[in-house]
Coordinates of N, CA, C and O (backbone and C1' of nucleotides) in Angstrom, one line a residue:
Chain L
M1 N 46.4 -33.3 -95.4 CA 46.9 -34.3 -94.5 C 48.4 -34.7 -94.8 O 48.9 -35.8 -94.3
A2 N 49.1 -34.0 -95.5 CA 50.5 -34.3 -95.9 C 51.4 -33.9 -94.8 O 52.5 -34.1 -94.6
E3 N 50.7 -33.2 -93.8 CA 51.3 -32.7 -92.6 C 51.9 -34.0 -91.8 O 52.9 -33.9 -91.2
K4 N 51.0 -35.0 -91.8 CA 51.3 -36.2 -91.0 C 52.6 -36.8 -91.5 O 53.5 -37.4 -90.8
E5 N 52.6 -36.9 -92.9 CA 53.8 -37.5 -93.5 C 55.2 -36.7 -93.0 O 56.2 -37.3 -92.8
L6 N 55.1 -35.4 -93.1 CA 56.1 -34.6 -92.6 C 56.5 -34.9 -91.2 O 57.8 -35.0 -91.0
Q7 N 55.5 -35.1 -90.3 CA 56.0 -35.5 -88.8 C 56.6 -36.9 -88.9 O 57.6 -37.0 -88.2
R8 N 56.0 -37.7 -89.6 CA 56.7 -39.1 -89.6 C 58.0 -39.1 -90.2 O 58.8 -40.1 -90.0
S9 N 58.3 -38.1 -91.0 CA 59.7 -38.0 -91.7 C 60.7 -37.3 -90.8 O 61.8 -37.3 -91.0
K10 N 60.2 -36.6 -89.8 CA 61.1 -36.0 -88.9 C 61.9 -36.8 -88.2 O 61.6 -37.6 -87.3
S11 N 63.2 -36.6 -88.3 CA 64.2 -37.5 -87.5 C 64.5 -36.8 -86.2 O 65.1 -35.7 -86.2
V12 N 64.0 -37.5 -85.2 CA 64.3 -36.9 -83.8 C 64.6 -38.0 -82.8 O 65.0 -37.8 -81.6
L13 N 64.5 -39.3 -83.2 CA 64.8 -40.4 -82.2 C 66.2 -40.8 -82.2 O 66.8 -41.2 -83.2
P14 N 66.7 -40.9 -81.0 CA 68.1 -41.3 -80.8 C 68.1 -42.9 -81.0 O 67.1 -43.5 -80.8
I15 N 69.2 -43.5 -81.2 CA 69.4 -44.8 -81.6 C 68.9 -45.8 -80.4 O 68.4 -46.9 -80.5
G16 N 69.0 -45.2 -79.2 CA 68.6 -46.0 -78.0 C 67.1 -46.2 -78.2 O 66.6 -47.3 -77.8
T17 N 66.2 -45.3 -78.4 CA 64.8 -45.3 -78.6 C 64.4 -46.3 -79.7 O 63.6 -47.2 -79.6
V18 N 65.1 -46.1 -80.8 CA 65.0 -47.1 -81.9 C 65.2 -48.6 -81.5 O 64.4 -49.4 -81.9
M19 N 66.2 -48.7 -80.7 CA 66.6 -50.1 -80.4 C 65.5 -50.7 -79.5 O 64.9 -51.8 -79.8
R20 N 64.9 -49.9 -78.5 CA 63.7 -50.4 -77.7 C 62.5 -50.5 -78.7 O 61.7 -51.6 -78.4
L21 N 62.2 -49.6 -79.6 CA 61.0 -49.8 -80.5 C 61.1 -51.0 -81.5 O 60.1 -51.5 -81.9
T22 N 62.3 -51.4 -81.9 CA 62.4 -52.4 -83.0 C 63.0 -53.7 -82.4 O 62.9 -54.7 -83.0
D23 N 63.6 -53.6 -81.2 CA 64.2 -54.8 -80.6 C 65.4 -55.3 -81.4 O 65.6 -56.5 -81.6
L24 N 66.0 -54.3 -82.0 CA 67.2 -54.5 -82.8 C 68.4 -54.0 -82.0 O 68.2 -53.1 -81.2
T25 N 69.5 -54.6 -82.3 CA 70.8 -54.1 -81.5 C 71.3 -52.9 -82.2 O 71.0 -52.7 -83.3
A26 N 72.2 -52.1 -81.5 CA 72.6 -50.8 -82.2 C 73.4 -51.3 -83.4 O 73.5 -50.7 -84.5
R27 N 74.2 -52.5 -83.1 CA 75.0 -53.0 -84.2 C 74.2 -53.3 -85.5 O 74.6 -52.8 -86.7
Q28 N 73.0 -53.9 -85.3 CA 72.2 -54.2 -86.5 C 71.8 -52.9 -87.1 O 71.8 -52.7 -88.4
I29 N 71.2 -51.9 -86.4 CA 70.8 -50.7 -86.9 C 71.7 -50.0 -87.7 O 71.4 -49.4 -88.7
R30 N 72.9 -49.9 -87.1 CA 74.1 -49.2 -87.9 C 74.5 -50.1 -89.2 O 74.8 -49.4 -90.1
Y31 N 74.3 -51.3 -89.0 CA 74.7 -52.1 -90.2 C 73.6 -51.9 -91.3 O 74.1 -51.8 -92.4
Y32 N 72.5 -51.9 -91.0 CA 71.5 -51.7 -92.0 C 71.7 -50.3 -92.6 O 71.3 -50.0 -93.8
E33 N 72.2 -49.5 -91.9 CA 72.5 -48.0 -92.4 C 73.6 -48.2 -93.4 O 73.7 -47.6 -94.5
E34 N 74.6 -49.1 -93.1 CA 75.7 -49.2 -94.1 C 75.2 -49.7 -95.3 O 75.7 -49.5 -96.4
Q35 N 74.2 -50.6 -95.1 CA 73.6 -51.2 -96.5 C 72.6 -50.3 -97.1 O 71.9 -50.7 -98.0
K36 N 72.6 -49.0 -96.7 CA 71.7 -47.9 -97.2 C 70.2 -48.4 -97.1 O 69.5 -47.8 -97.9
L37 N 69.8 -49.2 -96.1 CA 68.4 -49.3 -96.0 C 67.8 -48.3 -95.3 O 66.5 -48.1 -95.4
V38 N 68.4 -47.6 -94.4 CA 67.9 -46.5 -93.7 C 69.0 -45.4 -93.7 O 70.2 -45.8 -93.5
I39 N 68.7 -44.2 -93.7 CA 69.6 -43.1 -93.8 C 69.3 -42.1 -92.7 O 68.6 -41.1 -93.1
P40 N 69.6 -42.4 -91.3 CA 69.2 -41.3 -90.3 C 70.0 -39.9 -90.4 O 71.1 -40.1 -91.0
K41 N 69.4 -38.9 -90.0 CA 70.1 -37.7 -90.0 C 71.2 -37.7 -88.9 O 71.1 -38.7 -88.1
R42 N 71.9 -36.6 -88.6 CA 73.0 -36.7 -87.6 C 72.8 -35.3 -86.9 O 72.5 -34.3 -87.5
T43 N 73.2 -35.4 -85.7 CA 73.2 -34.2 -84.9 C 74.6 -33.5 -85.0 O 75.4 -34.1 -85.8
E44 N 74.7 -32.3 -84.7 CA 76.0 -31.6 -84.7 C 77.1 -32.5 -84.1 O 78.2 -32.4 -84.3
G45 N 76.7 -33.3 -83.1 CA 77.6 -34.2 -82.4 C 77.7 -35.5 -83.0 O 78.3 -36.5 -82.3
N46 N 77.2 -35.6 -84.2 CA 77.4 -36.9 -84.9 C 76.4 -37.9 -84.4 O 76.6 -39.2 -84.8
R47 N 75.5 -37.7 -83.6 CA 74.6 -38.7 -83.1 C 73.5 -38.9 -84.1 O 73.1 -38.0 -84.9
R48 N 73.1 -40.2 -84.3 CA 72.0 -40.6 -85.3 C 70.7 -40.0 -84.7 O 70.3 -40.3 -83.7
L49 N 69.9 -39.6 -85.8 CA 68.6 -39.3 -85.4 C 67.5 -39.9 -86.4 O 67.7 -39.8 -87.6
Y50 N 66.7 -40.7 -85.9 CA 65.7 -41.6 -86.8 C 64.3 -41.0 -86.8 O 63.9 -40.2 -85.8
S51 N 63.6 -41.2 -87.9 CA 62.2 -40.8 -88.0 C 61.3 -41.9 -87.8 O 61.8 -43.1 -87.8
L52 N 60.1 -41.7 -87.7 CA 59.0 -42.7 -87.4 C 59.0 -43.6 -88.7 O 58.8 -44.9 -88.7
N53 N 59.4 -43.1 -89.8 CA 59.3 -43.9 -91.1 C 60.5 -44.8 -91.1 O 60.5 -45.9 -91.5
D54 N 61.6 -44.3 -90.5 CA 62.7 -45.1 -90.2 C 62.4 -46.4 -89.4 O 62.8 -47.5 -89.7
I55 N 61.7 -46.2 -88.4 CA 61.2 -47.2 -87.5 C 60.4 -48.2 -88.3 O 60.7 -49.4 -88.2
D56 N 59.5 -47.8 -89.1 CA 58.7 -48.7 -89.9 C 59.6 -49.6 -90.9 O 59.4 -50.7 -90.9
K57 N 60.5 -48.9 -91.4 CA 61.4 -49.6 -92.4 C 62.2 -50.6 -91.6 O 62.4 -51.7 -92.1
L58 N 62.7 -50.3 -90.5 CA 63.4 -51.2 -89.7 C 62.6 -52.5 -89.3 O 63.1 -53.5 -89.4
L59 N 61.4 -52.1 -89.0 CA 60.5 -53.2 -88.6 C 60.3 -54.1 -89.8 O 60.1 -55.3 -89.6
E60 N 60.1 -53.4 -90.9 CA 59.8 -54.2 -92.2 C 61.0 -55.1 -92.6 O 60.8 -56.3 -92.8
I61 N 62.2 -54.5 -92.3 CA 63.4 -55.3 -92.5 C 63.4 -56.6 -91.6 O 63.9 -57.6 -92.0
K62 N 63.0 -56.3 -90.3 CA 63.0 -57.5 -89.4 C 62.1 -58.5 -89.9 O 62.5 -59.7 -89.9
D63 N 61.0 -58.2 -90.6 CA 59.9 -59.1 -91.0 C 60.6 -59.8 -92.3 O 60.6 -61.2 -92.3
Y64 N 61.2 -59.2 -93.2 CA 61.9 -59.8 -94.4 C 62.9 -60.8 -93.9 O 63.0 -61.9 -94.4
L65 N 63.8 -60.3 -92.9 CA 64.8 -61.3 -92.3 C 64.1 -62.5 -91.8 O 64.8 -63.6 -92.0
S66 N 63.1 -62.3 -91.0 CA 62.5 -63.5 -90.4 C 61.9 -64.5 -91.5 O 61.7 -65.5 -91.3
D67 N 61.7 -63.8 -92.6 CA 61.1 -64.6 -93.7 C 62.2 -65.2 -94.5 O 61.9 -65.9 -95.6
G68 N 63.4 -65.2 -94.1 CA 64.5 -65.7 -94.8 C 65.1 -65.0 -95.9 O 66.0 -65.6 -96.7
I69 N 64.8 -63.7 -96.1 CA 65.3 -63.0 -97.0 C 66.7 -62.3 -96.6 O 66.6 -61.7 -95.4
N70 N 67.7 -62.3 -97.3 CA 69.0 -61.6 -96.8 C 69.1 -60.1 -97.3 O 68.1 -59.7 -98.1
M71 N 70.1 -59.5 -96.9 CA 70.3 -58.1 -97.3 C 70.2 -57.9 -98.7 O 69.5 -57.0 -99.2
A72 N 70.8 -58.7 -99.6 CA 70.8 -58.5 -101.1 C 69.3 -58.6 -101.4 O 68.9 -57.9 -102.4
G73 N 68.5 -59.5 -101.0 CA 67.2 -59.7 -101.3 C 66.3 -58.4 -100.9 O 65.5 -57.9 -101.7
I74 N 66.5 -57.9 -99.7 CA 65.9 -56.8 -99.2 C 66.2 -55.5 -100.1 O 65.4 -54.8 -100.5
K75 N 67.5 -55.5 -100.3 CA 67.9 -54.3 -101.2 C 67.2 -54.4 -102.5 O 66.7 -53.4 -103.1
T76 N 67.1 -55.6 -103.0 CA 66.3 -55.8 -104.4 C 64.9 -55.4 -104.2 O 64.3 -54.7 -105.1
I77 N 64.3 -55.8 -103.0 CA 62.9 -55.4 -102.9 C 62.6 -53.9 -102.9 O 61.8 -53.4 -103.6
Y78 N 63.4 -53.2 -102.2 CA 63.3 -51.8 -102.1 C 63.7 -51.1 -103.5 O 63.2 -50.1 -103.8
A79 N 64.6 -51.7 -104.1 CA 65.1 -51.1 -105.5 C 63.9 -51.3 -106.3 O 63.6 -50.4 -107.1
Q80 N 63.1 -52.5 -106.2 CA 62.0 -52.6 -107.0 C 60.9 -51.6 -106.7 O 60.2 -51.0 -107.6
Q81 N 60.7 -51.4 -105.4 CA 59.8 -50.4 -104.9 C 60.0 -49.0 -105.5 O 59.1 -48.3 -105.9
E82 N 61.3 -48.7 -105.5 CA 61.7 -47.4 -106.0 C 61.4 -47.3 -107.5 O 60.9 -46.3 -107.9
K83 N 61.8 -48.4 -108.1 CA 61.5 -48.5 -109.5 C 60.1 -48.2 -109.9 O 59.7 -47.3 -110.8
R84 N 59.2 -48.9 -109.1 CA 57.7 -48.7 -109.3 C 57.3 -47.3 -108.9 O 56.4 -46.6 -109.6
A85 N 57.8 -46.8 -107.8 CA 57.5 -45.5 -107.3 C 57.8 -44.4 -108.3 O 57.1 -43.4 -108.5
A86 N 58.9 -44.6 -109.0 CA 59.4 -43.7 -110.1 C 58.4 -43.8 -111.3 O 58.0 -42.8 -111.8
E87 N 58.1 -44.9 -111.7 CA 57.2 -45.2 -112.8 C 55.8 -44.9 -112.6 O 55.3 -43.7 -112.9
R88 N 55.2 -45.7 -111.8 CA 53.7 -45.5 -111.6 C 53.6 -44.6 -110.4 O 54.5 -44.0 -109.7
K89 N 52.3 -44.4 -110.1 CA 51.9 -43.6 -108.9 C 52.3 -44.2 -107.5 O 51.7 -44.0 -106.6
N90 N 53.1 -45.4 -107.7 CA 53.6 -46.1 -106.4 C 52.4 -47.1 -105.9 O 51.4 -46.6 -105.7
E91 N 52.8 -48.1 -105.6 CA 51.9 -49.3 -105.1 C 52.7 -50.3 -104.5 O 53.8 -50.6 -104.8
P92 N 52.2 -50.9 -103.4 CA 52.9 -52.0 -102.7 C 53.3 -53.1 -103.8 O 52.9 -53.0 -104.8
L93 N 54.2 -54.0 -103.4 CA 54.5 -55.0 -104.3 C 53.3 -56.0 -104.7 O 52.5 -56.3 -103.8
T94 N 53.2 -56.4 -105.9 CA 52.2 -57.2 -106.2 C 52.6 -58.7 -105.9 O 53.9 -59.0 -105.6
D95 N 51.8 -59.6 -106.0 CA 52.1 -61.0 -105.7 C 53.2 -61.6 -106.6 O 54.1 -62.2 -106.1
S96 N 53.2 -61.3 -107.8 CA 54.1 -61.8 -108.8 C 55.5 -61.2 -108.4 O 56.5 -61.8 -108.7
D97 N 55.5 -59.9 -107.9 CA 56.8 -59.3 -107.8 C 57.4 -60.0 -106.7 O 58.6 -60.4 -106.7
V98 N 56.6 -60.3 -105.6 CA 57.2 -61.1 -104.5 C 57.8 -62.3 -104.8 O 58.9 -62.6 -104.6
R99 N 57.1 -63.0 -105.8 CA 57.5 -64.4 -106.3 C 58.8 -64.2 -107.0 O 59.7 -65.0 -106.9
R100 N 58.8 -63.1 -107.9 CA 60.0 -62.9 -108.7 C 61.2 -62.7 -107.7 O 62.4 -63.1 -108.0
I101 N 61.0 -61.8 -106.8 CA 62.1 -61.4 -105.8 C 62.6 -62.6 -105.1 O 63.8 -63.0 -104.9
L102 N 61.6 -63.4 -104.6 CA 61.9 -64.7 -103.8 C 62.8 -65.7 -104.9 O 63.7 -66.3 -104.4
H103 N 62.4 -65.7 -106.1 CA 63.0 -66.6 -107.0 C 64.4 -65.9 -107.3 O 65.4 -66.8 -107.4
D104 N 64.5 -64.7 -107.3 CA 65.8 -63.9 -107.4 C 66.8 -64.4 -106.4 O 67.9 -64.7 -106.6
E105 N 66.1 -64.4 -105.2 CA 66.9 -64.8 -104.0 C 67.4 -66.2 -104.0 O 68.5 -66.5 -103.6
F106 N 66.6 -67.1 -104.6 CA 66.8 -68.4 -104.6 C 68.1 -68.6 -105.4 O 69.0 -69.3 -105.1
L107 N 68.1 -67.9 -106.5 CA 69.4 -68.0 -107.4 C 70.5 -67.4 -106.6 O 71.6 -67.9 -106.8
N108 N 70.3 -66.3 -105.9 CA 71.3 -65.7 -105.1 C 72.0 -66.8 -104.1 O 73.2 -67.0 -104.2
I109 N 71.2 -67.4 -103.3 CA 71.8 -68.3 -102.4 C 72.3 -69.6 -103.1 O 73.0 -70.4 -102.5
S110 N 71.9 -69.8 -104.3 CA 72.3 -70.9 -105.1 C 73.7 -70.7 -105.7 O 74.2 -71.5 -106.3
G111 N 74.3 -69.5 -105.4 CA 75.6 -69.3 -105.9 C 75.6 -68.5 -107.2 O 76.8 -68.5 -107.8
F112 N 74.6 -68.0 -107.8 CA 74.7 -67.2 -108.9 C 74.9 -65.7 -108.6 O 74.4 -65.2 -107.6
E113 N 75.5 -65.1 -109.5 CA 75.5 -63.5 -109.3 C 74.9 -62.8 -110.4 O 74.7 -63.3 -111.5
R114 N 74.6 -61.6 -110.0 CA 74.0 -60.7 -111.0 C 74.6 -59.5 -111.1 O 75.5 -59.3 -110.3
N115 N 74.1 -58.7 -111.9 CA 74.8 -57.3 -112.1 C 74.4 -56.5 -110.8 O 73.3 -56.6 -110.3
S116 N 75.3 -55.7 -110.3 CA 75.1 -54.9 -109.2 C 73.9 -54.0 -109.3 O 73.5 -53.4 -108.4
G117 N 73.4 -53.9 -110.6 CA 72.3 -53.0 -110.8 C 71.0 -53.5 -110.1 O 71.1 -54.3 -109.2
T118 N 69.9 -53.0 -110.6 CA 68.7 -53.3 -110.0 C 67.7 -54.0 -110.9 O 66.6 -54.5 -110.5
S119 N 68.1 -54.2 -112.1 CA 67.2 -55.1 -113.0 C 66.9 -56.4 -112.6 O 67.8 -57.1 -112.1
L120 N 65.8 -56.8 -112.8 CA 65.4 -58.0 -112.4 C 65.0 -58.9 -113.6 O 64.6 -60.1 -113.4
H121 N 65.3 -58.3 -114.8 CA 65.0 -59.0 -116.0 C 66.3 -59.5 -116.6 O 67.5 -59.2 -116.2
S122 N 66.2 -60.4 -117.5 CA 67.3 -61.0 -118.3 C 68.6 -61.2 -117.4 O 69.6 -60.7 -117.6
Q123 N 68.4 -62.1 -116.4 CA 69.6 -62.4 -115.5 C 70.4 -63.7 -116.2 O 69.6 -64.7 -116.3
H124 N 71.6 -63.8 -116.4 CA 72.2 -64.8 -116.9 C 73.2 -65.4 -115.9 O 74.0 -64.7 -115.6
P125 N 72.9 -66.7 -115.5 CA 73.7 -67.3 -114.6 C 75.2 -67.1 -114.9 O 75.5 -67.0 -116.2
L126 N 76.2 -67.0 -114.1 CA 77.5 -66.8 -114.4 C 78.3 -68.2 -114.6 O 79.1 -68.5 -113.8
Q127 N 78.0 -68.8 -115.6 CA 78.8 -70.1 -115.9 C 78.8 -71.0 -114.7 O 79.8 -71.0 -114.1
Chain H
dA1 P 74.9 -44.5 -64.8 O5' 74.5 -43.7 -66.1 C5' 73.1 -43.2 -66.0 C4' 72.9 -42.5 -67.4 C3' 72.6 -43.6 -68.4 O3' 71.6 -43.2 -69.4 C1' 74.4 -42.1 -69.1
dT2 P 70.8 -44.1 -70.3 O5' 71.3 -43.7 -71.7 C5' 72.4 -43.0 -71.8 C4' 72.6 -42.4 -73.3 C3' 72.5 -43.5 -74.3 O3' 71.8 -43.1 -75.5 C1' 74.5 -42.4 -74.3
dT3 P 71.6 -44.0 -76.7 O5' 72.7 -43.6 -77.8 C5' 72.8 -42.3 -78.0 C4' 74.2 -42.0 -78.8 C3' 74.4 -43.1 -79.9 O3' 74.7 -42.4 -81.2 C1' 76.4 -42.9 -78.6
dC4 P 75.1 -43.4 -82.3 O5' 76.6 -43.0 -82.4 C5' 77.1 -41.7 -82.4 C4' 78.6 -41.7 -82.9 C3' 78.9 -42.8 -83.9 O3' 79.4 -42.4 -85.1 C1' 80.3 -43.2 -82.0
dT5 P 79.6 -43.5 -86.3 O5' 81.1 -43.9 -86.2 C5' 82.1 -42.8 -86.2 C4' 83.4 -43.6 -86.0 C3' 83.7 -44.6 -87.1 O3' 85.1 -44.5 -87.5 C1' 84.0 -45.5 -84.9
dC6 P 85.5 -45.4 -88.7 O5' 86.4 -46.4 -88.0 C5' 87.3 -46.0 -86.9 C4' 88.0 -47.1 -86.3 C3' 88.3 -48.4 -87.2 O3' 89.6 -48.9 -87.0 C1' 87.0 -49.2 -85.4
dA7 P 90.2 -49.9 -87.9 O5' 90.4 -51.2 -87.1 C5' 90.9 -51.1 -85.7 C4' 90.7 -52.4 -85.0 C3' 90.9 -53.6 -85.9 O3' 91.5 -54.6 -85.0 C1' 88.7 -53.7 -85.1
dC8 P 92.3 -55.7 -85.7 O5' 92.0 -57.1 -85.0 C5' 91.9 -56.9 -83.5 C4' 91.1 -58.1 -83.0 C3' 91.3 -59.4 -83.8 O3' 91.1 -60.6 -83.0 C1' 88.9 -58.6 -83.9
dA9 P 92.6 -61.4 -82.8 O5' 92.8 -61.6 -81.3 C5' 92.6 -60.4 -80.4 C4' 92.3 -61.0 -78.9 C3' 93.5 -62.0 -78.4 O3' 93.5 -61.8 -77.0 C1' 91.4 -63.1 -78.7
Chain Y
dT1 P 71.7 -59.2 -88.7 O5' 72.6 -59.6 -87.3 C5' 74.0 -59.8 -87.5 C4' 74.4 -60.3 -86.2 C3' 74.5 -59.2 -85.2 O3' 74.2 -59.8 -83.9 C1' 76.7 -59.9 -85.5
dG2 P 74.1 -58.9 -82.5 O5' 75.3 -59.2 -81.6 C5' 75.5 -60.6 -81.3 C4' 76.8 -60.8 -80.6 C3' 76.8 -59.7 -79.4 O3' 77.4 -60.5 -78.3 C1' 78.8 -59.6 -80.9
dT3 P 77.4 -59.7 -76.9 O5' 78.9 -59.0 -76.9 C5' 80.0 -59.9 -77.1 C4' 81.3 -59.1 -77.0 C3' 81.1 -57.9 -75.9 O3' 82.3 -57.8 -75.2 C1' 81.9 -57.0 -78.1
dG4 P 82.4 -57.3 -73.7 O5' 83.6 -56.4 -73.6 C5' 84.8 -57.1 -74.2 C4' 85.8 -55.9 -74.8 C3' 85.9 -54.8 -73.9 O3' 87.2 -54.4 -73.8 C1' 85.2 -54.2 -76.1
dA5 P 87.6 -53.3 -72.7 O5' 88.6 -52.3 -73.6 C5' 89.4 -52.8 -74.6 C4' 89.8 -51.9 -75.6 C3' 90.2 -50.5 -74.9 O3' 91.3 -50.0 -75.5 C1' 88.4 -50.2 -76.5
dG6 P 92.1 -48.8 -74.7 O5' 91.5 -47.5 -75.3 C5' 91.7 -47.2 -76.7 C4' 91.1 -45.9 -77.0 C3' 91.2 -44.8 -75.8 O3' 91.5 -43.6 -76.4 C1' 88.8 -45.2 -76.5
dG7 P 91.6 -42.4 -75.5 O5' 90.5 -41.3 -76.2 C5' 90.5 -41.3 -77.5 C4' 89.2 -40.7 -78.1 C3' 88.9 -39.3 -77.3 O3' 88.4 -38.3 -78.3 C1' 87.0 -40.8 -77.2
dA8 P 88.3 -36.9 -77.6 O5' 86.6 -36.8 -77.7 C5' 86.2 -36.7 -79.0 C4' 84.7 -36.5 -79.0 C3' 84.3 -35.2 -78.1 O3' 83.3 -34.5 -78.7 C1' 83.3 -37.1 -77.2

DNA sequence: ATTCTCACA
DNA sequence: TGTGAGGA
C-alpha cells in the first residue's frame, strides 16, 4: 500500500487548484514556499506543481496559523517532527511536545531570540 | 486564461 | 500580505 503514498506525493496540481482546495491566496502559498514549508516541483515552464501531501501540509499550516502560531513556530514544529522522524519510527507530536513548542513560541513573541538551529533545549534568553 | 517574479503610491 | 506591472 505504499503505492498510495506515491500517488499522494505526485506533484501535479497547479497553484490555482491549490488555492481553491486550501482557500489560501497565491501570495500566501508562495510565501510558505519561501519559508520552506512546502517545496512544489516545477514544470519546464517554471509553473509550480503541488502534490496531495502539499495540500495537507498547507491545510495544516492554516490550522496552526489560526491557532495563533507564527511562521517561526510552525518551522519549529516541523523541525521537531523531522527530528523525531529521524530518530524514532516517527510519530505525531506528543502533548508535551506541543506544550514545549507553544512555550517556545511564547518566548518568541516576548522578544527573545534563539539560535537559528532547531534545538528546543537549553535556550538562554538574550540578555 | 494562468502563473511567474519583483517591488511598493 | 495585498496588489499591480510586465513577461511567458
